[in-house]
Structure formats: structure tokens, C-alpha cells
């Protein structure tokens, strides 16, 4: 049977209202029929509403505080080939806002129509003072929709004041709450992670550059820095001076201003700053997704996938080069989209600043310059004459170069020559060590072309990779059939270049890479954008009449299941998510690939040793001194003083992270008294033997 029920409430003449109320019994009878049919699909509708509250809206409608039409819900009735009953609700909102007075609608009446679907009466904030027509119609296979938002609003309205509910459901407020929760999570967890292999050297790079800048601009600050730190190397004598220092300079300055100078507090602050920068990158990715998909929910999903990427989440606390560059590069891309909306000189300056900041971390930030110039020069002629377009383009290039030089003291002496040298060193960085790849120790200069793709595959959640391939395939299949004529097509072209261009450049130029694919982390946001695009494609197929809609629905459900599964794995691996492997068994990963190449687990190994041996001094041997020294810096001073580094077999303890030695150690190393595993992968072992004490840990003893 097919039918529809409509309730029309009008604030006009009171006699019309009374007439409608007199006919209440008729409405109740018809409603009971609808409720009987609706009961058959109650479980399915609840699943739809729950999934919708995870911010996915496959309907591709733009819902914000200014929308005037709200599609309450769509439910497909398919029980024994029963006919579909269609009902629809349309809210005619005064002034185009989702804000209504509470007096005009008796919500208990509306509950007869919506109660079985949402389990709650329509709240006061969704009551209308003007004419409101209600009808509910079965959906065409839609799995997510704005009806879930109404259901969520119904729940909130029972718990919170109506005005607060309206404020809470604004997209900007939801995004702000998510960002605030992410920052709070960073504050909660930033003390849990150890010190990475490069961290002390990166901090020293920032200190050297800051000291040089202070000598030129603020001599008093330079003198104070010299008295509060051990002798600071001259900029021209520092081997890594051509590494972009802008983030490390800021971290060093804040560490000087906000801490007591102890290394433990300095590096905890640095971890927090790295994570805050990562959070900004997550926000920028959400903005890019919103602009591409024209829906804030899909943009929020892009950010959520980045946070739910285990290796990125861990490295967001200590990797001040690759993760910080990824965040700033994403901010620069978001700045390009922001500039495109209204190209003004002020926005050009803001975008140039973001481009310069990214370049001052890694010179690959200059990759943003070309698409920006294309976007500026391609502005429509009537509104932007050729002269104005050239002026904006020239201003962008000039401000970007000026900002890059200003944030990189190494370039101050001879900017063109030094910048060219940094670009040249990018493709030929002299790293003379080996990398464990497919079970063999291969020199970094001889790694095969598939090193980066393989590492990307085994360290990215499987669902993300599969969806990204689907999204990229759909994009490439749609070219060149007029795709570049639309904004979405042009953005997809830029995202494809963002993702594939650096990968192809690495392969063609045979650039030296090592320690996984961290040097290309900045392409990961583009991969996630294609992953979300692939998910949207599955949703579109599942909603349609395509024969494969059930297959698409199953694939979509499996992909969505990846989020809680990955989150659970991240929680169990904490704080060692940096050794996450997506699908490899632990034994296979140990045998074929590098594990904790950052050496972070040494901190937990030292803490365990200090807690289980009360001796005033502990002599420790390690295969390489860096991780021992670095992780001692983040220990409390009294514990740090107990550690003695002994490079020979005279040490009582031997600690290893299995870098450059994936196989088991001989019994001569002693008895294994402690093991750290993450995701089943052994990442650190502590062996005990007897030996006399030796010398304290210090930077002078560190091998270089």
C-alpha cells in the first residue's frame, strides 16, 4: 500500500488551527498504519542514524546555519516487495536560519510521525512559527543523511537548552570542538614518547640558527643564549645549516623563554609544539576536503583519517621535519584555495607566508609556487585584467622569496647561491648507511625504485590505500572529458600531481631516501583526499540502482570498520605507533623491514632498567650511541645522572633496538631480562651481564 501523511500547522487564523486539531483522530489512524510499516525497518534505520552521527553525509547536501530546506530522512521500505511509502519533511525557515521559536508547534503531535523513526519528539529548536508541512518518504538506499542530524538534535534537546543545541550543531562549532579535542589529546599524551634519533641534532640546528639571527638582530639575546647553553656552534661550521630551521628556531626560542633550561622540559615543550603544528595541518586538510567535496562532513572525515593514521599520529609528537613539513605544506595548499576564492593583495601575502614557512622546513615547499601562479594567471579576464593578474603573481613570488630568506638565516649571506645549494643537496643527500629492505641490508644509494611504494603500502591502513586507488582511478578515468572545466576537476588534477609527482620524481632521479617513506609524508594528505573521494563513489553506487550496489555497500562497510579497528590498534600500541604495519605478520615485519628506526623505545627501556636496578650507576652498552644519549635527555635529572655509557663488553647491560642487526643476538651479550613489543613486533631488548662502571653519557661521547 502506498500513502502519505502530512501535518500542516499554520500560525494564521485560529479557526484553521482548531479545525486541524479536531481532525486529530483521523491523523492518528493514518499514523498508526505508517508506524506499523516503519516498525519493520526500525533496526535498519537506527544503524543508519548511528552511522550518520560519524559525520558522513553521502547526500552531498550543504547543511549549515543558513540552509533553508532540511531533508529530514529517507527510508527505503523493502519488505516482501511491499510498496514504498514516501513521506517528506520540509522546514520553511524564516531568514534562512535553523533557529525557530518553541511556541508554535506541539511536539507531542509530531512525535506521532517521527517518534518511531528517531525515538524522540522533534525538539523545540526545530519547531516553526510559520507554516510547516511534514511528510516522510522512503529513501533510495541512502545510508547517511541529514535525518541523522535531526535525530541527534532530538537527543541533545532532551539534555541541553535549545539555544545551546543550535549553537552546538553549527559546522564551525563541531569543527572547533573536534580541533579542541585533538589539542587536548596532544596535551594529554605528549609526555609519553621518547626521543627520536635526529631530535637532539634538529634542536641544535634551531639553536645555531637562532643564535646567528640574534647576533645580527638582537645581540643581547645572543649573549643570554650563550650563557644559558653550552658553546653554540657557528652557523657556517654546522654541517646541517642548510636544513630548513624555522620550526626549530621557534621551538628553541620558546624553550628558552618558557622552561628552566633542563632538557626534559625543553623536549616535552618541543613535542607539544610538533603536535600543535600537526593539528593545524589536520585542520587545513579538513578545509581542503570541504572545498573539494563542498560538504564540511567529508572535509571532517579527511581530518579524521589523518588522525587515525598510526605512524603519523606517533610521529606528530617528535618528527619536527617530515610531519611539520607535511602540516605546513597542507596549510599552503589550503591557502591557495583560500586565495582562489577572493584574490586580493592581502590574501596573496598570507598565502606567500604559508609557502615560505613550508619552504623554510624543506625546499619542496616551492612546489606550491607553480600551481599558485597558474591559478592567478588563469583568473577570469573581466574581473581581473591582465595587468592585475601579473601584479598579484609578481607580488606572490616576491613575498614568498622574501619570507623564505627571512626565516632561514643560512640564506642571509648570499640568498641565490645558498638556496640553489639547498636545492641541489635535496636530490643527493650524503647518507652513507644501509637499510633493511626485504631481509637484506641495502645501501641507501642502491635502493630499488619500489622502496617507497612498498613502504607506503605496508604502513598505511589497507582500507585507506584501497579507497585511494579507487578514488584516483575514478579521477583518471574521467579525464579529459571536460574535467578541467570544473573546479572539482581542476582540484583533482592538482591533487593527482601532489600525490604522484614527488613519487615519480624520486623514481626518475633516484633520490637518496631511507627510514621508510618519511621524506614523502607531505603527499599523504592528497592520498587521503582520494580515499574520501573513493568512499563517496561507493556511496553513490550503493544509493543507486546499479546491480553492484550491494557489493559497494559491503565494501563501504568494511572500509568504515577500519576506523575503530585502527583506533583500537593505536591504543594497544601506544606509545609505539611508529612501528605500525598494516597487514604484515609481526614475524615477517621483523625479518624483512626496519622496526623502530627512530630509537624511541630506548626511553622505556632505560626507565624499566632504572626502576629495576637500584645501583647508583648503571653501565650500558648500545650498538649506536645516539638513541641512548638522546633518550637520557628526556629522563628526570636524578635518573639521567645514574646512566653510564660503556662502549665495550665491560658494561653490565646491553640494550638494542635491532637496527642494522635484525637477527637474534648471541648468548655472549647476556641474558635477555626485558623485551618491548608493539603490535607483536619486538622493538627493543635489554640484556644483563656483569661489568665494572665506566663513563657518563654526554654529547662529547656521541659518535658523529
XYZ file of C-alpha atoms in Angstrom:
704
model
C 0.000 0.000 0.000
C 1.174 3.495 -0.767
C 0.152 6.534 1.227
C 1.387 9.697 2.814
C 0.561 11.692 5.890
C 1.018 15.413 6.090
C 0.599 17.691 9.056
C 0.315 21.341 8.194
C 0.477 23.821 11.025
C -0.191 27.435 10.258
C 0.096 30.462 12.508
C -2.715 32.113 10.612
C -6.315 32.190 11.751
C -7.059 30.313 14.931
C -10.111 28.631 13.402
C -7.877 26.804 10.906
C -5.708 25.552 13.749
C -8.734 24.324 15.658
C -10.003 22.537 12.552
C -6.739 20.655 12.233
C -6.797 19.735 15.902
C -10.367 18.450 15.552
C -9.187 16.095 12.842
C -6.540 14.680 15.107
C -8.189 11.284 15.333
C -8.046 10.867 11.548
C -4.371 11.702 11.564
C -3.783 9.246 14.388
C -5.435 6.431 12.452
C -3.327 7.082 9.380
C -0.210 7.452 11.501
C -0.759 4.051 13.079
C -0.616 2.442 9.623
C 2.655 4.209 8.905
C 4.056 3.186 12.275
C 3.231 -0.482 11.615
C 5.199 -0.401 8.382
C 8.014 1.649 9.928
C 8.420 -0.951 12.674
C 9.600 -3.438 10.052
C 12.700 -1.367 9.325
C 13.392 0.131 12.759
C 16.669 -1.726 13.272
C 17.965 -0.643 9.875
C 17.053 2.980 10.439
C 18.851 3.003 13.788
C 22.012 1.752 12.112
C 21.691 4.487 9.520
C 21.272 7.168 12.168
C 24.202 5.904 14.231
C 26.472 5.886 11.212
C 25.350 9.357 10.256
C 26.486 10.700 13.600
C 30.059 9.830 12.500
C 29.914 12.939 10.297
C 29.456 11.156 6.968
C 26.741 12.617 4.760
C 26.610 10.851 1.418
C 23.702 13.011 0.229
C 26.216 15.728 -0.730
C 23.855 18.470 0.533
C 25.359 21.525 2.140
C 23.824 21.851 5.592
C 24.794 24.818 7.698
C 23.148 27.544 9.726
C 21.955 29.263 6.525
C 20.235 26.353 4.778
C 16.511 26.704 4.200
C 15.433 23.187 3.321
C 16.139 20.175 5.561
C 15.671 16.693 4.210
C 14.683 15.003 7.477
C 15.292 11.407 6.441
C 14.849 8.854 3.757
C 13.997 5.260 4.496
C 13.679 2.508 1.963
C 10.822 0.113 2.660
C 11.549 -3.208 1.002
C 9.740 -5.965 2.862
C 8.317 -8.770 0.700
C 8.123 -6.403 -2.278
C 5.838 -4.094 -0.320
C 5.212 -0.733 -1.989
C 7.268 2.189 -0.802
C 5.581 4.734 1.430
C 7.076 8.155 0.849
C 6.929 10.942 3.343
C 8.898 14.144 3.370
C 9.501 16.949 5.788
C 10.253 20.447 4.584
C 11.023 23.220 7.013
C 10.393 26.687 5.629
C 12.793 28.629 7.779
C 12.437 32.396 8.261
C 15.599 34.295 7.352
C 17.251 31.081 6.172
C 18.470 30.029 9.611
C 17.962 26.821 11.560
C 16.544 28.670 14.524
C 12.855 28.597 15.478
C 10.748 29.736 18.464
C 9.312 26.999 20.627
C 5.695 28.080 20.988
C 4.023 27.298 17.690
C 4.308 23.503 17.447
C 3.057 20.837 19.781
C 5.929 18.385 19.622
C 3.824 15.575 21.045
C 1.802 15.616 17.814
C 4.924 15.497 15.708
C 6.138 12.551 17.750
C 3.343 10.500 16.216
C 5.002 10.941 12.829
C 8.689 10.972 13.778
C 8.762 9.141 17.090
C 9.189 5.665 15.722
C 11.989 6.795 13.436
C 14.014 8.960 15.782
C 12.729 7.625 19.131
C 12.407 11.247 20.328
C 9.927 14.071 19.670
C 11.118 16.867 17.410
C 12.837 19.351 19.731
C 11.880 22.936 20.281
C 14.731 24.296 18.123
C 13.161 22.544 15.128
C 9.637 23.840 15.756
C 8.499 26.538 13.332
C 6.409 29.630 13.864
C 5.260 29.734 10.240
C 3.551 27.163 8.032
C 5.298 23.824 8.267
C 4.475 20.807 6.116
C 5.632 17.402 7.305
C 5.940 14.326 5.153
C 8.305 11.403 5.366
C 9.357 9.435 2.309
C 11.343 6.280 1.872
C 14.954 6.704 0.842
C 16.572 5.325 -2.262
C 19.185 3.279 -0.476
C 20.715 6.256 1.316
C 22.927 5.194 4.197
C 23.812 8.598 5.615
C 21.810 11.779 5.625
C 20.684 14.877 7.435
C 17.915 12.900 9.112
C 20.537 11.582 11.475
C 21.463 15.145 12.349
C 17.832 15.776 13.308
C 17.795 12.605 15.390
C 20.986 13.710 17.125
C 19.410 17.119 17.708
C 16.381 15.402 19.239
C 18.624 13.622 21.709
C 20.573 16.763 22.577
C 17.384 18.771 23.046
C 16.318 16.420 25.815
C 19.577 17.075 27.623
C 20.552 20.665 26.797
C 18.870 24.066 26.341
C 17.587 24.686 22.773
C 19.863 27.652 22.127
C 22.874 25.625 23.137
C 21.785 22.803 20.803
C 21.531 25.211 17.867
C 24.990 26.562 18.642
C 26.471 23.096 19.085
C 25.178 21.815 15.735
C 26.784 24.535 13.680
C 29.502 23.135 11.395
C 32.012 25.688 12.636
C 31.283 24.711 16.227
C 31.586 20.980 15.507
C 34.883 21.551 13.720
C 36.097 23.720 16.590
C 35.152 21.081 19.149
C 36.981 18.413 17.158
C 40.067 20.602 16.911
C 39.917 21.330 20.637
C 39.648 17.635 21.467
C 42.653 16.917 19.255
C 44.708 19.565 21.045
C 43.604 18.194 24.416
C 44.689 14.723 23.321
C 48.095 16.116 22.416
C 48.456 17.773 25.811
C 47.487 14.502 27.479
C 49.913 12.280 25.545
C 52.917 14.425 24.627
C 54.982 13.247 27.626
C 54.641 9.573 26.693
C 57.015 9.488 23.725
C 60.759 9.066 23.698
C 63.434 10.976 21.816
C 63.955 10.278 18.133
C 67.328 9.688 16.522
C 67.508 13.163 14.935
C 65.776 15.168 17.634
C 68.779 16.486 19.540
C 70.558 17.422 16.318
C 67.454 19.151 14.970
C 67.131 21.144 18.169
C 70.777 22.131 17.892
C 70.133 23.271 14.310
C 67.417 25.596 15.570
C 69.655 26.871 18.352
C 72.554 27.556 15.955
C 70.300 29.440 13.516
C 68.592 31.343 16.329
C 71.952 32.363 17.772
C 73.130 33.582 14.359
C 69.933 35.592 13.831
C 70.215 37.048 17.329
C 73.811 38.100 16.697
C 72.618 40.069 13.670
C 69.372 41.470 15.067
C 69.377 41.218 18.880
C 72.896 40.979 20.377
C 71.542 40.956 23.945
C 69.550 37.809 23.227
C 72.633 36.207 21.664
C 74.629 36.873 24.820
C 71.902 35.365 27.015
C 71.710 32.297 24.800
C 75.485 31.861 25.028
C 75.392 31.935 28.832
C 72.436 29.523 29.153
C 73.745 26.858 26.756
C 76.989 25.051 26.144
C 79.108 26.667 23.418
C 76.933 27.119 20.336
C 78.479 26.131 17.016
C 78.916 28.846 14.440
C 76.332 28.673 11.662
C 78.902 28.273 8.875
C 80.589 25.414 10.723
C 77.372 23.492 11.442
C 77.015 20.583 8.964
C 73.200 20.731 8.749
C 72.867 24.502 8.449
C 71.203 24.083 5.061
C 68.301 22.192 6.656
C 65.278 24.477 6.997
C 65.317 25.691 10.623
C 62.234 27.888 11.050
C 60.304 25.465 13.274
C 63.369 24.519 15.315
C 64.228 28.203 15.789
C 60.746 28.856 17.174
C 60.959 25.782 19.420
C 64.401 26.788 20.711
C 63.247 30.338 21.448
C 60.116 29.162 23.276
C 62.172 26.587 25.150
C 64.489 29.377 26.316
C 61.582 31.625 27.333
C 59.149 29.115 28.871
C 61.301 26.455 30.561
C 64.018 26.327 33.188
C 66.512 25.127 30.579
C 66.529 21.462 31.627
C 66.491 19.194 28.590
C 63.488 17.206 29.846
C 61.244 20.279 29.881
C 62.693 21.647 26.640
C 61.932 18.461 24.712
C 58.494 17.997 26.261
C 57.676 21.501 25.024
C 59.072 20.630 21.609
C 56.879 17.525 21.425
C 53.851 19.655 22.207
C 54.760 22.206 19.536
C 55.214 19.487 16.915
C 51.780 18.106 17.728
C 50.120 21.522 17.644
C 51.595 22.055 14.176
C 50.274 18.650 13.126
C 46.830 19.656 14.406
C 46.946 22.774 12.223
C 47.713 20.528 9.266
C 44.692 18.370 10.133
C 42.518 21.475 10.130
C 43.956 22.565 6.787
C 43.226 19.149 5.287
C 39.649 19.386 6.517
C 39.310 22.769 4.825
C 40.700 21.376 1.557
C 38.260 18.450 1.726
C 35.383 20.831 2.382
C 36.326 22.928 -0.646
C 36.731 19.889 -2.889
C 33.601 17.980 -1.882
C 31.510 21.050 -0.996
C 30.469 19.403 2.247
C 32.013 20.017 5.640
C 31.318 16.443 6.753
C 33.559 14.974 4.076
C 36.217 17.512 4.974
C 35.992 16.474 8.604
C 36.394 12.857 7.536
C 39.654 13.763 5.753
C 40.996 15.173 9.020
C 39.767 12.146 10.947
C 41.600 9.757 8.635
C 44.836 11.679 9.140
C 44.491 11.462 12.918
C 43.669 7.750 12.561
C 46.911 7.041 10.697
C 49.045 5.284 13.347
C 52.549 6.190 12.198
C 51.595 9.799 11.560
C 49.949 10.104 14.958
C 53.073 8.904 16.765
C 55.476 10.965 14.673
C 53.278 14.009 15.232
C 54.906 14.257 18.667
C 58.589 14.249 17.703
C 59.194 14.433 13.933
C 59.927 18.129 13.516
C 60.990 17.738 9.891
C 58.727 15.406 7.931
C 55.461 15.780 9.858
C 55.889 19.516 10.391
C 56.633 19.945 6.693
C 53.561 17.891 5.802
C 51.422 20.132 8.010
C 52.834 23.386 6.631
C 52.660 22.157 3.030
C 48.994 21.269 3.584
C 48.431 24.713 5.075
C 49.999 26.254 1.967
C 47.668 24.249 -0.288
C 44.715 25.351 1.834
C 45.999 28.914 1.489
C 45.890 28.510 -2.288
C 42.206 27.516 -2.155
C 41.515 30.408 0.209
C 43.275 32.791 -2.188
C 41.304 31.440 -5.136
C 38.018 32.440 -3.524
C 38.889 36.140 -3.455
C 42.298 37.040 -4.911
C 43.385 40.182 -3.072
C 46.807 41.511 -2.212
C 46.241 40.694 1.455
C 45.396 37.082 0.690
C 48.365 36.856 -1.649
C 50.580 37.954 1.247
C 49.022 35.383 3.591
C 49.459 32.565 1.098
C 53.046 33.662 0.381
C 53.796 33.495 4.115
C 52.481 29.917 4.309
C 54.514 28.930 1.246
C 57.649 30.479 2.751
C 57.138 28.687 6.074
C 56.811 25.347 4.291
C 59.941 26.082 2.235
C 61.829 27.000 5.406
C 61.317 23.413 6.567
C 62.073 21.672 3.266
C 62.732 23.317 -0.088
C 59.994 21.132 -1.597
C 57.662 23.827 -0.317
C 58.433 25.660 -3.556
C 56.261 23.059 -5.312
C 53.262 25.187 -4.319
C 54.523 28.148 -6.359
C 53.718 26.808 -9.836
C 50.044 25.899 -9.220
C 49.580 29.231 -7.467
C 50.894 31.127 -10.484
C 48.669 29.069 -12.784
C 45.650 29.860 -10.610
C 46.436 33.591 -10.529
C 47.169 33.908 -14.239
C 44.004 31.970 -15.110
C 41.683 34.337 -13.231
C 38.671 35.470 -15.310
C 39.522 38.453 -17.502
C 36.541 40.763 -16.893
C 37.039 40.901 -13.140
C 40.839 40.612 -13.188
C 42.525 42.336 -16.137
C 45.865 41.041 -17.327
C 47.807 43.764 -15.559
C 46.196 42.966 -12.204
C 46.857 39.258 -12.624
C 50.518 39.930 -13.348
C 50.721 42.242 -10.339
C 49.269 39.606 -7.995
C 51.577 36.931 -9.417
C 54.680 39.091 -9.079
C 53.714 40.062 -5.531
C 53.282 36.396 -4.594
C 56.693 35.366 -5.949
C 58.465 38.332 -4.349
C 56.818 37.841 -0.944
C 57.457 34.094 -0.999
C 61.166 34.541 -1.707
C 61.466 37.317 0.878
C 59.721 35.206 3.514
C 61.865 32.189 2.716
C 65.092 34.147 3.142
C 63.840 35.857 6.309
C 63.060 32.540 8.011
C 66.302 30.807 7.015
C 69.429 32.562 8.367
C 71.668 30.249 6.346
C 70.486 32.111 3.217
C 71.177 35.610 4.505
C 74.747 35.940 3.207
C 74.137 35.061 -0.460
C 70.461 34.046 -0.900
C 70.508 32.855 -4.555
C 73.659 30.747 -4.211
C 72.702 29.225 -0.861
C 69.145 28.439 -1.997
C 70.482 26.756 -5.117
C 72.872 24.691 -2.992
C 69.999 23.588 -0.758
C 68.018 22.551 -3.841
C 70.997 20.634 -5.212
C 71.602 18.817 -1.927
C 67.949 17.779 -1.848
C 68.497 15.164 -4.534
C 71.943 13.992 -3.423
C 71.954 13.938 0.371
C 75.094 12.061 1.506
C 73.673 9.306 3.759
C 76.255 6.502 3.709
C 74.406 3.810 5.693
C 72.395 0.697 4.844
C 68.664 -0.003 5.070
C 66.982 -3.308 5.881
C 64.714 -3.966 2.903
C 63.158 -7.331 2.057
C 65.502 -9.005 4.509
C 68.733 -7.557 3.080
C 70.850 -4.635 4.252
C 70.979 -2.457 1.135
C 72.987 0.794 0.830
C 70.604 3.745 0.732
C 72.123 4.838 -2.575
C 71.204 1.481 -4.159
C 67.609 1.027 -3.039
C 65.281 -0.114 -5.863
C 62.542 2.067 -7.335
C 59.788 0.213 -5.454
C 61.182 1.042 -1.989
C 58.812 3.993 -1.441
C 55.636 2.333 -2.844
C 56.209 -0.797 -0.761
C 56.765 1.160 2.444
C 53.689 3.280 1.747
C 51.620 0.135 1.249
C 52.743 -1.761 4.354
C 52.448 1.213 6.742
C 49.107 2.686 5.604
C 45.789 1.142 6.739
C 44.590 -1.169 3.976
C 41.191 0.493 3.617
C 42.807 3.912 3.096
C 45.025 2.581 0.330
C 42.208 0.691 -1.396
C 39.871 3.683 -1.287
C 42.632 5.988 -2.536
C 43.286 3.713 -5.515
C 39.554 3.677 -6.233
C 39.288 7.455 -5.974
C 42.380 8.036 -8.093
C 41.147 5.529 -10.666
C 37.774 7.265 -10.925
C 39.532 10.598 -11.370
C 41.890 9.376 -14.086
C 39.073 7.535 -15.868
C 37.096 10.772 -16.078
C 39.829 12.688 -17.923
C 39.977 14.508 -20.247
C 36.208 14.686 -20.764
C 35.853 18.315 -19.743
C 37.068 17.690 -16.197
C 39.361 20.706 -16.127
C 36.432 22.996 -16.866
C 35.039 22.464 -13.375
C 36.563 23.428 -10.039
C 36.349 19.830 -8.807
C 38.192 18.622 -11.905
C 40.946 21.194 -11.533
C 41.358 20.344 -7.854
C 41.553 16.642 -8.668
C 44.258 17.377 -11.228
C 46.258 19.291 -8.621
C 45.764 16.534 -6.031
C 46.948 13.927 -8.545
C 50.098 15.952 -9.199
C 50.531 16.426 -5.450
C 50.378 12.669 -4.867
C 52.104 11.237 -7.924
C 54.567 13.975 -8.910
C 57.006 13.599 -5.980
C 56.780 9.796 -6.167
C 57.699 9.793 -9.846
C 60.443 12.350 -9.247
C 62.051 10.095 -6.627
C 61.977 7.152 -9.026
C 63.276 9.063 -12.057
C 66.048 10.941 -10.249
C 66.918 8.009 -7.967
C 66.955 10.353 -4.999
C 68.507 9.005 -1.795
C 65.769 8.047 0.679
C 65.874 5.949 3.833
C 63.936 5.184 7.023
C 60.721 4.302 5.230
C 58.898 6.873 3.141
C 59.056 9.718 5.673
C 60.655 12.096 3.159
C 57.397 11.921 1.180
C 54.968 12.242 4.074
C 53.762 15.514 2.579
C 51.917 13.616 -0.213
C 49.823 11.677 2.313
C 47.047 14.312 2.606
C 46.495 14.000 -1.154
C 46.188 10.232 -0.759
C 43.537 10.738 1.926
C 41.613 13.147 -0.303
C 41.429 10.460 -2.970
C 40.447 7.914 -0.307
C 37.478 10.056 0.699
C 36.653 10.514 -2.981
C 36.669 6.734 -3.378
C 34.322 6.366 -0.411
C 31.955 8.912 -1.950
C 31.998 6.861 -5.138
C 30.984 3.744 -3.207
C 28.188 5.662 -1.521
C 26.920 6.832 -4.897
C 26.845 3.273 -6.243
C 25.167 1.949 -3.091
C 22.424 4.579 -3.352
C 21.641 3.904 -6.996
C 20.016 1.051 -8.865
C 23.313 -0.399 -10.033
C 23.497 -4.214 -9.808
C 26.694 -3.892 -7.778
C 25.098 -1.709 -5.108
C 25.239 -4.493 -2.535
C 28.908 -5.085 -3.265
C 29.553 -1.355 -2.918
C 27.650 -1.302 0.358
C 29.674 -4.198 1.728
C 32.938 -2.563 0.625
C 31.880 0.691 2.240
C 31.002 -1.056 5.498
C 34.379 -2.812 5.522
C 36.157 0.486 4.880
C 34.296 2.240 7.683
C 35.120 -0.636 10.019
C 38.802 0.229 9.513
C 38.409 3.341 11.690
C 37.537 1.637 15.001
C 39.895 -1.258 14.276
C 42.791 1.107 13.594
C 41.924 3.201 16.646
C 41.995 0.062 18.809
C 45.377 -0.978 17.409
C 46.723 2.521 18.044
C 45.560 2.383 21.660
C 47.155 -1.018 22.203
C 50.454 0.024 20.608
C 50.747 3.321 22.486
C 53.288 4.922 22.595
C 54.898 2.906 19.780
C 52.507 3.509 16.876
C 55.565 4.421 14.777
C 56.170 0.681 14.187
C 52.660 0.004 12.865
C 52.453 -2.403 9.925
C 49.068 -2.553 8.267
C 48.819 -6.224 7.307
C 52.226 -7.869 7.774
C 52.534 -10.533 10.494
C 54.917 -9.482 13.256
C 57.498 -12.167 12.466
C 57.530 -11.171 8.796
C 57.937 -7.490 9.611
C 60.851 -8.250 11.959
C 62.626 -10.289 9.319
C 62.105 -8.078 6.261
C 61.914 -4.425 7.322
C 63.262 -1.839 9.735
C 61.427 -1.574 13.039
C 61.917 1.307 15.458
C 64.492 3.124 13.326
C 63.829 6.303 15.325
C 65.038 4.600 18.527
C 62.179 5.890 20.688
C 61.786 2.667 22.665
C 65.161 3.279 24.328
C 63.405 5.661 26.703
C 61.073 2.960 28.022
C 63.986 0.532 28.154
C 66.012 2.943 30.275
C 63.039 3.678 32.531
C 62.496 -0.025 33.135
C 66.171 -0.548 33.886
C 66.339 2.381 36.299
C 63.225 1.124 38.091
C 64.503 -2.454 38.477
C 68.141 -1.826 39.397
C 68.766 0.345 42.443
C 72.503 0.684 41.820
C 73.715 4.300 41.907
C 75.265 3.890 38.464
C 74.282 1.628 35.574
C 76.792 0.814 32.849
C 75.140 0.339 29.472
C 76.437 -0.712 26.073
C 74.459 0.014 22.896
C 75.149 -0.672 19.193
C 74.981 3.064 18.471
C 75.266 5.874 20.948
C 72.663 8.338 19.619
C 69.456 6.717 20.924
C 70.971 6.150 24.377
C 72.189 9.720 24.735
C 69.083 11.296 23.218
C 66.658 9.371 25.399
C 68.677 10.100 28.515
C 67.937 13.790 27.871
C 64.218 13.282 28.456
C 64.680 11.483 31.786
C 64.496 13.330 35.128
C 67.906 14.807 36.052
C 68.450 12.459 39.009
C 67.788 9.403 36.823
C 69.879 10.787 33.999
C 72.872 11.039 36.324
C 72.782 7.294 37.052
C 73.437 6.275 33.447
C 76.979 5.450 32.365
C 77.796 4.709 28.743
C 80.322 1.911 28.221
C 81.145 1.125 24.559
C 82.791 -2.232 25.336
C 81.641 -5.590 26.666
C 82.582 -4.466 30.194
C 79.110 -2.908 30.549
C 76.633 -4.727 32.780
C 73.715 -4.123 30.412
C 73.353 -4.244 26.664
C 70.342 -2.510 25.040
C 69.451 -2.889 21.380
C 66.705 -1.691 19.067
C 67.727 -4.177 16.333
C 68.666 -1.526 13.810
C 71.250 -2.920 11.366
C 71.007 -6.208 13.284
C 67.586 -7.817 12.669
C 68.676 -11.283 13.780
C 68.863 -12.510 17.375
C 71.968 -11.820 19.472
C 74.456 -14.380 20.768
C 74.419 -15.573 24.360
C 77.640 -13.641 24.958
C 75.528 -10.479 25.124
C 73.990 -11.780 28.336
C 70.556 -12.888 29.468
C 67.540 -11.060 27.999
C 65.759 -9.563 31.003
C 63.320 -7.202 29.302
C 61.617 -7.005 25.905
C 59.381 -4.339 24.404
C 56.934 -5.335 21.696
C 54.486 -3.222 19.715
C 51.839 -4.916 17.632
C 53.709 -8.167 18.238
C 56.938 -6.749 16.772
C 59.985 -6.889 19.027
C 61.469 -3.383 19.008
C 63.864 -3.395 21.989
C 65.665 -5.868 24.235
C 67.651 -5.420 27.447
C 70.398 -7.957 28.179
C 72.151 -8.255 31.542
C 75.758 -9.224 32.221
C 78.375 -8.158 34.770
C 80.898 -5.376 34.176
C 82.506 -2.502 36.095
C 81.330 1.076 35.779
C 82.574 3.379 33.050
C 81.948 6.928 31.905
C 78.841 9.154 31.946
C 76.714 9.809 28.908
C 77.382 13.150 27.193
C 77.424 14.850 23.831
C 81.204 14.662 23.642
C 80.972 10.871 23.613
C 78.395 10.731 20.838
C 79.699 9.232 17.585
C 79.393 11.573 14.628
